[in-house]
Amino acid sequence: MHEVFGQANAASGMAVHDDCKLRFQELKSKRSYRFIVFKIEEQQVVVEKLGEPSESYDDFMASFPADECRYAVYDFDFTTDENCQKSKIFFYAWSPDTSRVRMKMVYASSKDRFKRELDGIQVELQATDPSEMSLDIVKGRAL
């Protein structure tokens, strides 16, 4: 008996497009991207935007719509107090207060499952407002 993949996952939320995992692997192992923004459309998580390695944190912040939820990963480079160069991969769950309630529920219920698909995330940030994912907060969470 075969079951329709989309319906099979209705309870846990979504399917995850293979491209999401592929691009994440490229960010993690080859550092091909600075960040990736994901959105849910038609019952699956898909890649919405790939940030070039040269793009800044401001470019990343500008990628989030003001009134829609998104997931994202960001490869954050920083220097420790001991002057070591390090990087950490952050996972963002963006759920602005102005987004629709149904959308917030879908993103919230699918988040953990999606995050499990991306092996190598080190820090998670949840934000309802841009101030909750400012560069200062990210730096504080990285150390």
Coordinates of C-alpha atoms in Angstrom, one line a residue:
M1 CA 0.0 0.0 0.0
H2 CA 1.4 3.3 -0.9
E3 CA 0.4 6.6 0.7
V4 CA 0.6 10.1 -0.6
F5 CA 3.7 11.7 0.9
G6 CA 2.0 15.1 1.4
Q7 CA -1.0 13.6 3.2
A8 CA 1.2 11.2 5.2
N9 CA 2.9 14.1 6.8
A10 CA -0.2 16.3 7.4
A11 CA -0.1 15.7 11.1
S12 CA 3.5 16.7 11.5
G13 CA 3.3 19.5 9.1
M14 CA 5.3 19.4 5.9
A15 CA 7.5 17.7 3.4
V16 CA 11.0 19.2 3.1
H17 CA 12.2 19.7 -0.4
D18 CA 15.6 18.0 -1.1
D19 CA 17.0 21.3 -2.2
C20 CA 16.8 22.6 1.4
K21 CA 19.1 19.8 2.7
L22 CA 21.4 20.1 -0.3
R23 CA 21.9 23.8 0.0
F24 CA 22.4 23.5 3.7
Q25 CA 25.1 21.0 3.2
E26 CA 26.8 23.4 0.8
L27 CA 26.6 26.2 3.3
K28 CA 28.0 23.9 6.1
S29 CA 30.8 22.1 4.3
K30 CA 31.8 24.3 1.4
R31 CA 30.6 27.6 2.8
S32 CA 29.0 28.4 -0.5
Y33 CA 26.5 30.7 1.1
R34 CA 26.4 33.1 4.0
F35 CA 22.7 32.4 4.6
I36 CA 19.6 30.6 3.3
V37 CA 16.1 31.7 3.8
F38 CA 13.3 29.1 3.6
K39 CA 9.6 29.4 3.2
I40 CA 6.7 27.0 3.3
E41 CA 4.6 26.8 0.2
E42 CA 2.2 24.2 -1.0
Q43 CA 2.8 22.0 2.0
Q44 CA 6.6 21.8 1.8
V45 CA 9.6 23.8 2.9
V46 CA 11.5 25.3 0.0
V47 CA 14.5 27.5 -0.5
E48 CA 13.5 31.1 -1.0
K49 CA 16.8 32.9 -1.1
L50 CA 20.5 32.1 -1.1
G51 CA 22.9 34.7 0.4
E52 CA 26.3 35.0 -1.3
P53 CA 29.3 34.6 1.0
S54 CA 30.0 38.4 0.6
E55 CA 26.6 39.4 1.8
S56 CA 26.3 41.2 5.2
Y57 CA 24.1 40.6 8.2
D58 CA 22.0 43.6 7.1
D59 CA 21.4 41.9 3.7
F60 CA 20.3 38.9 5.7
M61 CA 17.9 40.9 7.8
A62 CA 16.5 42.6 4.7
S63 CA 15.5 39.1 3.4
F64 CA 12.7 38.6 6.0
P65 CA 9.2 39.8 5.0
A66 CA 7.6 42.1 7.6
D67 CA 4.4 40.2 7.8
E68 CA 5.2 36.6 6.8
C69 CA 6.9 33.8 8.7
R70 CA 10.2 32.3 7.5
Y71 CA 12.9 29.9 8.6
A72 CA 16.6 30.7 7.9
V73 CA 20.1 29.6 8.6
Y74 CA 23.1 32.0 8.9
D75 CA 26.7 31.1 9.0
F76 CA 28.1 33.5 11.6
D77 CA 31.8 34.2 11.8
F78 CA 33.2 35.7 15.0
T79 CA 36.3 36.0 17.1
T80 CA 36.4 34.6 20.6
D81 CA 37.9 36.4 23.6
E82 CA 41.0 34.3 23.1
N83 CA 41.2 35.8 19.5
C84 CA 40.2 32.5 17.8
Q85 CA 38.3 32.7 14.5
K86 CA 35.2 30.6 14.7
S87 CA 31.8 30.2 13.0
K88 CA 28.5 28.9 14.2
I89 CA 25.4 28.0 12.2
F90 CA 22.3 29.7 13.5
F91 CA 18.8 28.6 12.8
Y92 CA 16.1 31.4 12.8
A93 CA 12.4 31.0 13.2
W94 CA 10.9 34.3 12.1
S95 CA 7.3 34.7 13.2
P96 CA 6.3 38.4 13.1
D97 CA 3.3 39.5 15.2
T98 CA 1.7 40.8 12.0
S99 CA 1.7 37.5 10.2
R100 CA -1.5 35.4 10.0
V101 CA -2.3 33.1 12.9
R102 CA -2.7 30.1 10.6
M103 CA 0.8 30.8 9.1
K104 CA 2.3 31.1 12.6
M105 CA 0.8 27.8 13.6
V106 CA 2.0 26.0 10.5
Y107 CA 5.6 27.3 10.9
A108 CA 5.6 26.6 14.7
S109 CA 4.3 23.0 14.2
S110 CA 6.8 22.2 11.4
K111 CA 9.9 23.9 12.9
D112 CA 11.4 21.0 14.9
R113 CA 10.9 18.5 12.2
F114 CA 12.5 20.8 9.6
K115 CA 15.4 21.7 11.9
R116 CA 16.1 17.9 12.4
E117 CA 16.6 17.6 8.6
L118 CA 19.4 20.2 8.8
D119 CA 22.2 18.4 10.6
G120 CA 24.7 20.9 12.0
I121 CA 22.7 23.7 13.5
Q122 CA 24.3 25.0 16.6
V123 CA 22.1 27.9 17.9
E124 CA 18.4 28.6 17.5
L125 CA 16.9 32.0 17.6
Q126 CA 13.1 32.7 17.6
A127 CA 12.1 36.2 16.7
T128 CA 8.8 38.0 16.4
D129 CA 10.5 41.4 15.8
P130 CA 13.8 42.4 14.1
S131 CA 15.3 43.6 17.4
E132 CA 15.1 40.0 18.7
M133 CA 17.7 38.9 16.1
S134 CA 20.0 41.9 16.1
L135 CA 23.7 41.4 15.5
D136 CA 24.4 42.0 19.2
I137 CA 22.0 39.2 20.2
V138 CA 23.6 36.9 17.7
K139 CA 27.1 37.7 18.9
G140 CA 26.0 37.1 22.5
R141 CA 24.6 33.7 21.6
A142 CA 27.6 32.7 19.6
L143 CA 30.2 33.0 22.4

